[in-house]
Tab-separated table of C-alpha atoms (C1' of nucleotides) in Angstrom:
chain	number	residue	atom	x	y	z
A	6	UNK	CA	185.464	93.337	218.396
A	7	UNK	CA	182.682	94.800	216.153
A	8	UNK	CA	183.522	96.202	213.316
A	9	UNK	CA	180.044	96.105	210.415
A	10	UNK	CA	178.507	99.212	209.918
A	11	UNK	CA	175.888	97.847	211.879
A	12	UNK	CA	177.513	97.878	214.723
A	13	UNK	CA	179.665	100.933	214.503
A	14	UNK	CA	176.075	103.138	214.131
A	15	UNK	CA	175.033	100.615	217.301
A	16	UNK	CA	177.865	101.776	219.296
A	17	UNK	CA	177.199	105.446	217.704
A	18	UNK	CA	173.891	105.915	219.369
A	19	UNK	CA	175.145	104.086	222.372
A	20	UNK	CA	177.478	106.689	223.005
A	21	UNK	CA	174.592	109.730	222.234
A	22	UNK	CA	172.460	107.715	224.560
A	23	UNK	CA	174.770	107.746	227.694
A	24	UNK	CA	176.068	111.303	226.834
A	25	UNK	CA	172.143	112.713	226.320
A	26	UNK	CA	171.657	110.952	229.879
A	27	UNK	CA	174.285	111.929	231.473
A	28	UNK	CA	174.043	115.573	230.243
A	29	UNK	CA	170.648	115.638	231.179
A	30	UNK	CA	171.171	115.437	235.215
A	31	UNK	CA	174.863	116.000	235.755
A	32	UNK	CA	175.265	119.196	233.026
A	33	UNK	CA	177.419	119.330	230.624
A	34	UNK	CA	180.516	120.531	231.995
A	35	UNK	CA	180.614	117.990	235.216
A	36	UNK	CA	180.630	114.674	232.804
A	37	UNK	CA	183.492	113.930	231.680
A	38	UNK	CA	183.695	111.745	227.895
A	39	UNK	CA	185.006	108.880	229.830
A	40	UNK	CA	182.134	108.699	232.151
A	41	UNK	CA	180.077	108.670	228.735
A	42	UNK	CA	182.083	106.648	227.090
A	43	UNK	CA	181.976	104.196	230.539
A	44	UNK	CA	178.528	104.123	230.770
A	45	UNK	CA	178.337	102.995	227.026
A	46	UNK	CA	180.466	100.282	227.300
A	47	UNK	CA	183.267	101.610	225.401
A	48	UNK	CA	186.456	103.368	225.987
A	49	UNK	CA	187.154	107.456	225.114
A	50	UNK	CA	188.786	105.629	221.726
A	51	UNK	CA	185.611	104.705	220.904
A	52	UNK	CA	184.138	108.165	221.309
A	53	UNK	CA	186.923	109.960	219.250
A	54	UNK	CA	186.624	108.199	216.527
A	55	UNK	CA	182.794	109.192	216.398
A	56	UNK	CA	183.436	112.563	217.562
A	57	UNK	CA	185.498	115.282	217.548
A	58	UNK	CA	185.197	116.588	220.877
A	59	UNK	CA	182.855	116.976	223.804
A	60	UNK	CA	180.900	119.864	221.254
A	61	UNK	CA	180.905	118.229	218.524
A	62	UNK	CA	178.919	115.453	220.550
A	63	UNK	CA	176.359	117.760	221.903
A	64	UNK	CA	176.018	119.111	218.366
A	65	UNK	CA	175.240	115.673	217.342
A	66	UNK	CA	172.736	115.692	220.565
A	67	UNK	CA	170.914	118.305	219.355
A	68	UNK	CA	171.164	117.419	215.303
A	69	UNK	CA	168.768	113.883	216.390
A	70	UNK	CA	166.264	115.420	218.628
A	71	UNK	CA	163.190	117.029	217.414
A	72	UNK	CA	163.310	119.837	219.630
A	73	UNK	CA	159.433	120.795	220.750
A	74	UNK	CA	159.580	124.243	219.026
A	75	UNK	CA	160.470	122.075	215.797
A	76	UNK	CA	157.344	120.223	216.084
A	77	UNK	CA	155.147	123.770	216.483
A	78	UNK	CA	157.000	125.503	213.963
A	79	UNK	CA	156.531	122.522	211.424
A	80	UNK	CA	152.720	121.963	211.959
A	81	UNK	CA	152.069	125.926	212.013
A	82	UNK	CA	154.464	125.697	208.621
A	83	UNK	CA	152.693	122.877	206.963
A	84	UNK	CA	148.843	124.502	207.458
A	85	UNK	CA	147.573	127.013	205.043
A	86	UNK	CA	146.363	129.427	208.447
A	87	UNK	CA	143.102	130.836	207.608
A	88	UNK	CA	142.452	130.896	211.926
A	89	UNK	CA	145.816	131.965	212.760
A	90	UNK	CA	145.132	131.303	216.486
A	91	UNK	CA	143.235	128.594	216.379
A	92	UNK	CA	146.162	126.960	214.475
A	93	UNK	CA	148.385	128.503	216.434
A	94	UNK	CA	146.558	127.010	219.764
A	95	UNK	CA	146.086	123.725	218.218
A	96	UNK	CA	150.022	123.133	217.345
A	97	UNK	CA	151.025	124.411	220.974
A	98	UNK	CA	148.650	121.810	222.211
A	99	UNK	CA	150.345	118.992	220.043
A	100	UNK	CA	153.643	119.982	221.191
A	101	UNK	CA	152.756	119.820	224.903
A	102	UNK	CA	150.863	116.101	224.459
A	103	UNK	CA	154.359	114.839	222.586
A	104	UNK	CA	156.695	116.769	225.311
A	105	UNK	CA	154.697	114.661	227.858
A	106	UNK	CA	156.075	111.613	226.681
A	107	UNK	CA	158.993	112.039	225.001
A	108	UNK	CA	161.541	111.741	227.108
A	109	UNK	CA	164.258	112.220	224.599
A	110	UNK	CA	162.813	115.937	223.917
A	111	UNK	CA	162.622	116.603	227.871
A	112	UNK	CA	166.300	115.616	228.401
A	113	UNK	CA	167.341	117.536	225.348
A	114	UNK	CA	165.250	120.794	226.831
A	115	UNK	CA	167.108	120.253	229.963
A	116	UNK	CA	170.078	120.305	228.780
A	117	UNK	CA	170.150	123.241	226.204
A	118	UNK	CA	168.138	124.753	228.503
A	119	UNK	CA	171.501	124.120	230.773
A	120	UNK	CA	173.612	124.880	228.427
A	121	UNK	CA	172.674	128.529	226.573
A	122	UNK	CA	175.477	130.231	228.928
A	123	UNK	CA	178.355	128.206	227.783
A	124	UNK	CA	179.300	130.067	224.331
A	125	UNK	CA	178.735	127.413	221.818
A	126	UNK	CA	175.250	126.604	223.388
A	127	UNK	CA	173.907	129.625	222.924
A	128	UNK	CA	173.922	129.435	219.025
A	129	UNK	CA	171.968	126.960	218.371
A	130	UNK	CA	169.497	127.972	221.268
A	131	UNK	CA	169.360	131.099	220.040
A	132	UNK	CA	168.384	130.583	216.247
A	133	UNK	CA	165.879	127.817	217.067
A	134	UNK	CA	164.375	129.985	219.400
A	135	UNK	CA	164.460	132.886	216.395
A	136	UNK	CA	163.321	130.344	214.712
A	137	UNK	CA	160.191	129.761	216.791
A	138	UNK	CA	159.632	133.658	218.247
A	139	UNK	CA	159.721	134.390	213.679
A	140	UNK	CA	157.170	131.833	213.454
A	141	UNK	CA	154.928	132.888	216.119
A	142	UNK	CA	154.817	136.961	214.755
A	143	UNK	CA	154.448	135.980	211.644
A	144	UNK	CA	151.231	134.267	212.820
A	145	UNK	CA	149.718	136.855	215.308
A	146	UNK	CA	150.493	139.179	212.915
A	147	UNK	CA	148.535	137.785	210.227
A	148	UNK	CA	145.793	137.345	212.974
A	149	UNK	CA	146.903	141.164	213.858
A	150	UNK	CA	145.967	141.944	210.038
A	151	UNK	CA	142.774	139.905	209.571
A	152	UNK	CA	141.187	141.665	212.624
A	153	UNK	CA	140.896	138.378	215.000
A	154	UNK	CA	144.085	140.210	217.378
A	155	UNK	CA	142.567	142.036	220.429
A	156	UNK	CA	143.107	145.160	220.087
A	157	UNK	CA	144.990	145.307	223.786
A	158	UNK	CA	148.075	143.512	222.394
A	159	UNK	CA	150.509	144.177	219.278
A	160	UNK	CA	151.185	140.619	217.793
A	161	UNK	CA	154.719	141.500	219.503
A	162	UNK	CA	153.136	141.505	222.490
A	163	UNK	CA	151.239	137.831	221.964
A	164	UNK	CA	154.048	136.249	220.445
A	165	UNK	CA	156.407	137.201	223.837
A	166	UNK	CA	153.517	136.043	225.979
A	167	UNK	CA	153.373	132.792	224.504
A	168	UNK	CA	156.579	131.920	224.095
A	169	UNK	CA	157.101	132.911	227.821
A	170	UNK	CA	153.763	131.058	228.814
A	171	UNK	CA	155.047	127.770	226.914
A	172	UNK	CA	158.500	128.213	228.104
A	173	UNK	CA	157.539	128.670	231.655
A	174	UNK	CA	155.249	125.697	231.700
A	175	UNK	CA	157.974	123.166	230.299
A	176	UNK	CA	160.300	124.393	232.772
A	177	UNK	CA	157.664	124.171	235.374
A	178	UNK	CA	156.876	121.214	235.132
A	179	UNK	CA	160.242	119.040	234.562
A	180	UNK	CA	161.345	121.318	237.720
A	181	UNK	CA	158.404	119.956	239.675
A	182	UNK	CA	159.395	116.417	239.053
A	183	UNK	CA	156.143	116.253	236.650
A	184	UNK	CA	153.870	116.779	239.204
A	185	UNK	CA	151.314	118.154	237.433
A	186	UNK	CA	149.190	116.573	233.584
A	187	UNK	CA	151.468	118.595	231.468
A	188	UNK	CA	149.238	118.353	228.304
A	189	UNK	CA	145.659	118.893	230.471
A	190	UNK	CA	146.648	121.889	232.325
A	191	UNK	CA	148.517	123.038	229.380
A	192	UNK	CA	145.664	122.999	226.951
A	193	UNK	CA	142.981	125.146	229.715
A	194	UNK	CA	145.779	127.312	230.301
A	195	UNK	CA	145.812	128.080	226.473
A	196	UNK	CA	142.363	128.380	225.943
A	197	UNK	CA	141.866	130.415	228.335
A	198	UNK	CA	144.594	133.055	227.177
A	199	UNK	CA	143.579	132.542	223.370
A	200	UNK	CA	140.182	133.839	225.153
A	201	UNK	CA	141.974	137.400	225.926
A	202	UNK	CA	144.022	137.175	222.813
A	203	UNK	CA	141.501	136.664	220.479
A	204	UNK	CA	139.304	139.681	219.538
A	205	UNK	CA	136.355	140.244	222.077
A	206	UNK	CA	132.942	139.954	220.251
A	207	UNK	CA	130.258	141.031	222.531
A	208	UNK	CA	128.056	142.010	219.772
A	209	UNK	CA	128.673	140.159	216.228
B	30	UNK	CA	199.341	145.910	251.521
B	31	UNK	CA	195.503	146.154	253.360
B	32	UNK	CA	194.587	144.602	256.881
B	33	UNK	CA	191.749	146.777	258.508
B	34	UNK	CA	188.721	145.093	258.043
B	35	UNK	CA	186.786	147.413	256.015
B	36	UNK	CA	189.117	146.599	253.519
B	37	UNK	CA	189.037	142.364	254.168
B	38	UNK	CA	185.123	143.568	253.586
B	39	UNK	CA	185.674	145.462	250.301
B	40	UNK	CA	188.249	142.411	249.008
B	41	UNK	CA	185.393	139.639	250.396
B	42	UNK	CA	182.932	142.019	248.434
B	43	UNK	CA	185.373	142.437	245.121
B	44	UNK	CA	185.483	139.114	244.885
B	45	UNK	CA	182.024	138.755	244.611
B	46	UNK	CA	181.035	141.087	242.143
B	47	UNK	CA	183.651	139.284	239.791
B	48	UNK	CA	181.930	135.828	240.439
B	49	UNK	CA	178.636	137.400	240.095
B	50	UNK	CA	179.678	139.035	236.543
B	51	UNK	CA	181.909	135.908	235.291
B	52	UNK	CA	179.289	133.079	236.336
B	53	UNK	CA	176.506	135.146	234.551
B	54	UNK	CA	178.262	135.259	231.566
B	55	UNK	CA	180.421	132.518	231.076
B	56	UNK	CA	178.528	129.610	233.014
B	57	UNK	CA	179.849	128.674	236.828
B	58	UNK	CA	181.640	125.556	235.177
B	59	UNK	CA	183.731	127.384	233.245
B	60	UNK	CA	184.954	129.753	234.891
B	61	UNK	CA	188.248	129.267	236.903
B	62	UNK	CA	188.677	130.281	240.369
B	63	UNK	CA	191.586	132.271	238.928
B	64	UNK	CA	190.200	134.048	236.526
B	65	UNK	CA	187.529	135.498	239.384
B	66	UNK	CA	190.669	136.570	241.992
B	67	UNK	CA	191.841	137.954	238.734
B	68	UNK	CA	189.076	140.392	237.976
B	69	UNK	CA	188.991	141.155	241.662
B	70	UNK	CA	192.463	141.861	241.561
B	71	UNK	CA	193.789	139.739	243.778
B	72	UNK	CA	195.177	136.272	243.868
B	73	UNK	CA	193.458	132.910	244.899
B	74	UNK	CA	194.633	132.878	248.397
B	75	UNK	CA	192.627	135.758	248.794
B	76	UNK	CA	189.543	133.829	247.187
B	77	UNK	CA	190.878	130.742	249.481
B	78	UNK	CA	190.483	132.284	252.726
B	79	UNK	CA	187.181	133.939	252.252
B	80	UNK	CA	185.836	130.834	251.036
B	81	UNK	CA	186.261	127.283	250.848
B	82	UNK	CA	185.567	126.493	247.198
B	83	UNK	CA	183.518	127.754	244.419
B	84	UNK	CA	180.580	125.957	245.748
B	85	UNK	CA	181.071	127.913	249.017
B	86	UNK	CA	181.528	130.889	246.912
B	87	UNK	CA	177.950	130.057	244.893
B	88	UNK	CA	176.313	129.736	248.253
B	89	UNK	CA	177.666	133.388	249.208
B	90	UNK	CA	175.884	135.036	245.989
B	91	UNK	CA	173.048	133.405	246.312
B	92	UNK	CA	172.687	134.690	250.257
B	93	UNK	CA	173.387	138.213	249.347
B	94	UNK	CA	171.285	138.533	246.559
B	95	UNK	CA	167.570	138.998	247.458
B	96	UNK	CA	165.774	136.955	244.566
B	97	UNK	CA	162.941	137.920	243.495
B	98	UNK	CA	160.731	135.150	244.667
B	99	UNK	CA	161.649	136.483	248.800
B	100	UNK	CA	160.383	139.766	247.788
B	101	UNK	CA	156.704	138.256	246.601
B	102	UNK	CA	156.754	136.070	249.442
B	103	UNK	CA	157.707	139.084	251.919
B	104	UNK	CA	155.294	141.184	250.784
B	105	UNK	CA	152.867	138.532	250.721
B	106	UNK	CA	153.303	137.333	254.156
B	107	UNK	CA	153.340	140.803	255.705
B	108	UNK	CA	150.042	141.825	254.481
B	109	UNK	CA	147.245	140.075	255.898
B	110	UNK	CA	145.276	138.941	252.990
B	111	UNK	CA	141.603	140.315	253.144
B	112	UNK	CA	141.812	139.852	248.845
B	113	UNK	CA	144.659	136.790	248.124
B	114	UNK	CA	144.664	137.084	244.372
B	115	UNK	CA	144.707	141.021	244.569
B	116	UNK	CA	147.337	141.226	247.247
B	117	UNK	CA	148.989	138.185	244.794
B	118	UNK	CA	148.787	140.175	241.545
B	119	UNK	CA	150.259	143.540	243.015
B	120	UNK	CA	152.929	141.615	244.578
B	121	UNK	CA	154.164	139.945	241.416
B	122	UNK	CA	153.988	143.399	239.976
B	123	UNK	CA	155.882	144.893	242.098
B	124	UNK	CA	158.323	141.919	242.169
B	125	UNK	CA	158.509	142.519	237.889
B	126	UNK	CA	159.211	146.230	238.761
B	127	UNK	CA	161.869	145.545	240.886
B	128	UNK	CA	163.684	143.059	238.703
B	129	UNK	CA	164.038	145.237	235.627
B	130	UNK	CA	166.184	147.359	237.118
B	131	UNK	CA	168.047	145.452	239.563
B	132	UNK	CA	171.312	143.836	237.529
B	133	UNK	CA	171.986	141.815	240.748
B	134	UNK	CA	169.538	140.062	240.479
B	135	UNK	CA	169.171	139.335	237.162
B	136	UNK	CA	172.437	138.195	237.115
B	137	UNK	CA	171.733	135.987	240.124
B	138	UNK	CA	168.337	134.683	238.169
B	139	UNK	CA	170.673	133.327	234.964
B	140	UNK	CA	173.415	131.821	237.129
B	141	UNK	CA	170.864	130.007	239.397
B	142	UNK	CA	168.927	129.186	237.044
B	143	UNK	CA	172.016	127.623	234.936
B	144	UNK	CA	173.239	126.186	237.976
B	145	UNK	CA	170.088	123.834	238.699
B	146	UNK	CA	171.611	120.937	237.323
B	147	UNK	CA	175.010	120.967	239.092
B	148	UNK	CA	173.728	118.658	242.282
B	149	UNK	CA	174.506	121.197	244.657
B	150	UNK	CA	172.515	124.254	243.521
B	151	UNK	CA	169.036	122.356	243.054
B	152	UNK	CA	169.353	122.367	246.459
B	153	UNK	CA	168.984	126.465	247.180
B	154	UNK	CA	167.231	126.807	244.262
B	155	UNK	CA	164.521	124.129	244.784
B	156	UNK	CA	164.120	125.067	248.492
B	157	UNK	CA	163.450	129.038	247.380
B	158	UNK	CA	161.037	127.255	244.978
B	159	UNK	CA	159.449	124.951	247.652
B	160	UNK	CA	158.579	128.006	249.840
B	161	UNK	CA	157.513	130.244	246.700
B	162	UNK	CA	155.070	127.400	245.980
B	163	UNK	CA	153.774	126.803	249.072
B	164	UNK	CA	153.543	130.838	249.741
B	165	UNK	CA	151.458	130.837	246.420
B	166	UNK	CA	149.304	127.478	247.373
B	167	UNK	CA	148.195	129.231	250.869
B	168	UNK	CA	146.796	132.463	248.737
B	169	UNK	CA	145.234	130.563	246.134
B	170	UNK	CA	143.673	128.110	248.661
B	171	UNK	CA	142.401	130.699	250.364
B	172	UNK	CA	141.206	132.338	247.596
B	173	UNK	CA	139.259	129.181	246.485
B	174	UNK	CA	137.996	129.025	250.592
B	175	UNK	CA	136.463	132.203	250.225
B	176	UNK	CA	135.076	131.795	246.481
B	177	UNK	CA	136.924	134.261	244.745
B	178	UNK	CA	138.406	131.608	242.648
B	179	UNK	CA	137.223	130.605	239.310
B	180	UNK	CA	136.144	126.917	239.709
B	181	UNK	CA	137.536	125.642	237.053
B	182	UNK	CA	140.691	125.699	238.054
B	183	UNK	CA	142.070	124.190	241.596
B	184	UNK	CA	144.379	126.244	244.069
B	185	UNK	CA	146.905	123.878	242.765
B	186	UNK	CA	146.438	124.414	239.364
B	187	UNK	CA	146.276	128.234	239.664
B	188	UNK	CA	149.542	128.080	241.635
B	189	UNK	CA	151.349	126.246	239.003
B	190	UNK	CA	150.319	128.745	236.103
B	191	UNK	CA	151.330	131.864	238.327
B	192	UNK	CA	154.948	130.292	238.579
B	193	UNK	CA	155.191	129.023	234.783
B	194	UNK	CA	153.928	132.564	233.447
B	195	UNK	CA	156.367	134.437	235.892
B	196	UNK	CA	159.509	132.541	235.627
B	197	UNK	CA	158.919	131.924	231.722
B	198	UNK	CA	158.752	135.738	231.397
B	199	UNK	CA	161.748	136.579	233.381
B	200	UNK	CA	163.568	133.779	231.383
B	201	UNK	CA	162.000	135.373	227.963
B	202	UNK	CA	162.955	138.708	229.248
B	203	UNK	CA	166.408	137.686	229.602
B	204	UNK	CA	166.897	135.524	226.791
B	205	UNK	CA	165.362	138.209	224.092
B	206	UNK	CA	168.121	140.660	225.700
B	207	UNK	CA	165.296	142.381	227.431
B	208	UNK	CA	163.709	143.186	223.850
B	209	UNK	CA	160.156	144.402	225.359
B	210	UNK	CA	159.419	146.288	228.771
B	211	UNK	CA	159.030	143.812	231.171
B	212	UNK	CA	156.912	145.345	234.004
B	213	UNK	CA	154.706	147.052	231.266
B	214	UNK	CA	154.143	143.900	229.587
B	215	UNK	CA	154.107	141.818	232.455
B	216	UNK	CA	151.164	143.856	234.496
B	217	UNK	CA	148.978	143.763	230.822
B	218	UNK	CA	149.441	139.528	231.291
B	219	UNK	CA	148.605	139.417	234.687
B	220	UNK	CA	145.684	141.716	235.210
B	221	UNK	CA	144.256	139.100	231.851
B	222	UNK	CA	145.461	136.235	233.675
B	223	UNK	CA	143.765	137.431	236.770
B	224	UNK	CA	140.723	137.783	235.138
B	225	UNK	CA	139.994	134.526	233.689
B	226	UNK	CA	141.516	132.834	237.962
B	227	UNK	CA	139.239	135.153	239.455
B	228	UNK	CA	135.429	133.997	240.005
B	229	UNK	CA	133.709	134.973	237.124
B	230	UNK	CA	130.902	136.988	238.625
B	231	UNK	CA	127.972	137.716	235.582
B	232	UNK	CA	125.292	138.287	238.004
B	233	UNK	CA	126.316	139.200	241.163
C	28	DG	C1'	203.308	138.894	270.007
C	29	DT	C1'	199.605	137.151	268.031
C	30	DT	C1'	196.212	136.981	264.663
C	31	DT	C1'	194.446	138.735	260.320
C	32	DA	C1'	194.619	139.009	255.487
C	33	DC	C1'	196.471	137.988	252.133
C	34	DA	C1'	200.574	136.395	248.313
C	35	DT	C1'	203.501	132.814	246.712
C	36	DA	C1'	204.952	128.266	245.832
C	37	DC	C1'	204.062	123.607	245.307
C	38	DA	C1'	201.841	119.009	245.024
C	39	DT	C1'	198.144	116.514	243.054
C	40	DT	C1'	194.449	115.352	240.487
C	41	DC	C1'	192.129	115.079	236.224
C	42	DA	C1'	190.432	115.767	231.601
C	43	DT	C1'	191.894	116.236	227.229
C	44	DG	C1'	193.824	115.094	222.822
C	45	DA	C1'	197.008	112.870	220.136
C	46	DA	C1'	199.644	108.933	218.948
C	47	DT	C1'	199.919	104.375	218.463
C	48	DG	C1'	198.515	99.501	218.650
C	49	DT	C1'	195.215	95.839	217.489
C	50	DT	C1'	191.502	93.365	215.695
C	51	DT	C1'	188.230	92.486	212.327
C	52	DG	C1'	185.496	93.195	208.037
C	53	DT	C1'	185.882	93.668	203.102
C	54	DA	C1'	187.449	93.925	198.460
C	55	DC	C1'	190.087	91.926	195.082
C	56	DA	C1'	193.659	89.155	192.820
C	57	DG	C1'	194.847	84.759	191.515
D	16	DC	C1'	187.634	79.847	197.417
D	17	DT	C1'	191.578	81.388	199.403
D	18	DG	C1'	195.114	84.333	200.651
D	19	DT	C1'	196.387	89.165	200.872
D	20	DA	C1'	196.019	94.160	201.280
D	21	DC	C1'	193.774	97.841	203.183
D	22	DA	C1'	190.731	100.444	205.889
D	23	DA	C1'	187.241	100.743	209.442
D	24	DA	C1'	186.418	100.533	214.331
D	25	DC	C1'	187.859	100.560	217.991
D	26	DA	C1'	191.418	99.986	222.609
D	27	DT	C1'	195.509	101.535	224.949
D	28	DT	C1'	199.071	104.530	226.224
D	29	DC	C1'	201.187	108.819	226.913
D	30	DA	C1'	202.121	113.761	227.132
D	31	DT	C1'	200.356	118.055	228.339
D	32	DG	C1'	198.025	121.668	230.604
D	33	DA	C1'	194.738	123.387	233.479
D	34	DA	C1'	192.421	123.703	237.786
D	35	DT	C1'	192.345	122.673	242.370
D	36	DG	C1'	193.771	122.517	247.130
D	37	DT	C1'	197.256	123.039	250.517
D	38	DA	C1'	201.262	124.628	252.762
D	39	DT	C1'	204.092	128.203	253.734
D	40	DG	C1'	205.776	133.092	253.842
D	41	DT	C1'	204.896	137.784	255.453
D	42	DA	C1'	203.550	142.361	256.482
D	43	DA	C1'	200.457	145.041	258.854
D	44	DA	C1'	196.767	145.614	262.337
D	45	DC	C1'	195.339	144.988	267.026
DNA sequence: GTTTACATACATTCATGAATGTTTGTACAG
DNA sequence: CTGTACAAACATTCATGAATGTATGTAAAC
């Protein structure tokens, strides 16, 4: 039997890893915590002594993944924006290139993504996505205030449009099996929208 | 105690609407088969001998609702498409018009869309995909046939940003609590979107 | 009288959570 | 350095309730 600390954060994470898999392509509600606890090698013992209960795991699933809008919000966060957009562009870009191969963040979006309906979900979902949507206006709407906004769309307007554009692609994509370079279509899908976003210049 | 069969209909239909409303809500998982005969007012052998289980009950909605997707591929397939990505673009708008104000189905749109994981439903809801896709791919290929497409993007490519933009602003509709005007904003994003898939034509 | 359209009752499965048992590491006394 | 006490890290067992599915009852329609 293990018993060093080693081992007890080994079986930890061995648990998280079976329940984040798991999660990912039956849902949430269909695995039951001995199937997780199965599949990690343990019995449910195991898992109650790590957890309190089937939420308390998924709010330990979601406390050790960086969730994509994280990454955005922490790069757009970190930057001193004198090019709103641009930075703005640049960070979704980022995000997309570390969604492509992260798997843990793709299971993770899958299964909040799952997940928002069933009460508890929905909480956390909701204020990272505040989160993210706060983020984004206060960005267009500096861009808004500096003059680089086109003049067709209220920074309310962008930030919906991204956040839908972004959202849809992710989905998109892991619904298509990946069948398409998340990251390359991604980033001329962006520019090209940043193009009708951005202020038109004809004469400068 | 009823027998005619208008009123087998109106329990069949009763039934229903309670599913419809408690799956949207609460998540089909957790949401008893009582608790829907309940709402109906009536008991589960009523809900038993309509249908066989709650998957058969799923598979019910989901043929009486019209989603949205059948309605752009109707219209799509009646007309005979002298301008693809016109004909495309008014029948997406029309498809965002019809949506906002039809509670069916955007009830319909969450549950499916929260049931994708659950085995079964990936199976409706990937097929409805399947044939939106391949609806899109034929007017975008033959938009690219007869040069009204912008090269730099391929028929495929162009198809998979029509379905990421839509879906993602359905979902973002839905999620925000239907915080902006969805048509409205929706017809602004495609006529831009349509602009930059279009052939640009500087000289012609 | 036969089938429809249910309601009621019951058997069974299954997940949960708690309670308890067991083994091992670890600290400390001597 | 050795035995002992205690707690961590599990495994095992059990009780409970909830949901499901089925079997049966039954009144009205046809």
């Amino acid at each position: 039997m293990r018993k060093t600390k080693e081992d007890a954060e080994q079986t930890r994470t061995a648990i998280l890893n079976a329940a984040e898999k798991l999660f990912c392509t039956q849902g949430t509600a269909a695995v039951s915590l001995e199937k997780i606890s199965k599949k990690a090698g343990v019995t449910r013992g195991a898992l109650y002594w790590h957890f309190k209960d089937k939420l308390d795991l998924l709010r330990a699933l979601h406390e050790r993944s960086i969730p994509p809008q994280k990454i955005l919000m922490r790069t757009a966060a970190e930057n001193n924006p004198e090019d709103p957009l641009g930075l703005l562009e640049q960070s979704a870009i980022d995000m997309l290139k570390i969604f492509e191969v992260d798997k843990r963040q793709q299971r993770m979006f899958r299964i909040m993504n799952a997940h928002m309906l069933d009460k508890a979900g929905s909480q956390w979902s909701a204020e990272v996505n505040i989160d993210l949507c706060q983020t984004l206006r206060k960005l267009t709407e500096l861009a808004g205030a500096q003059g680089s906004l086109n003049p067709d769309f209220t920074p309310e307007e962008t930030t919906v449009l991204l956040m839908s554009s972004m959202s849809g692609l992710l989905n998109e994509w892991l619904r298509s099996d990946k069948s398409f370079a998340l990251a390359e279509l991604g980033s001329k899908m962006l520019r090209k929208q940043m193009e009708f976003i951005r202020v038109k210049k004809p004469t400068d």
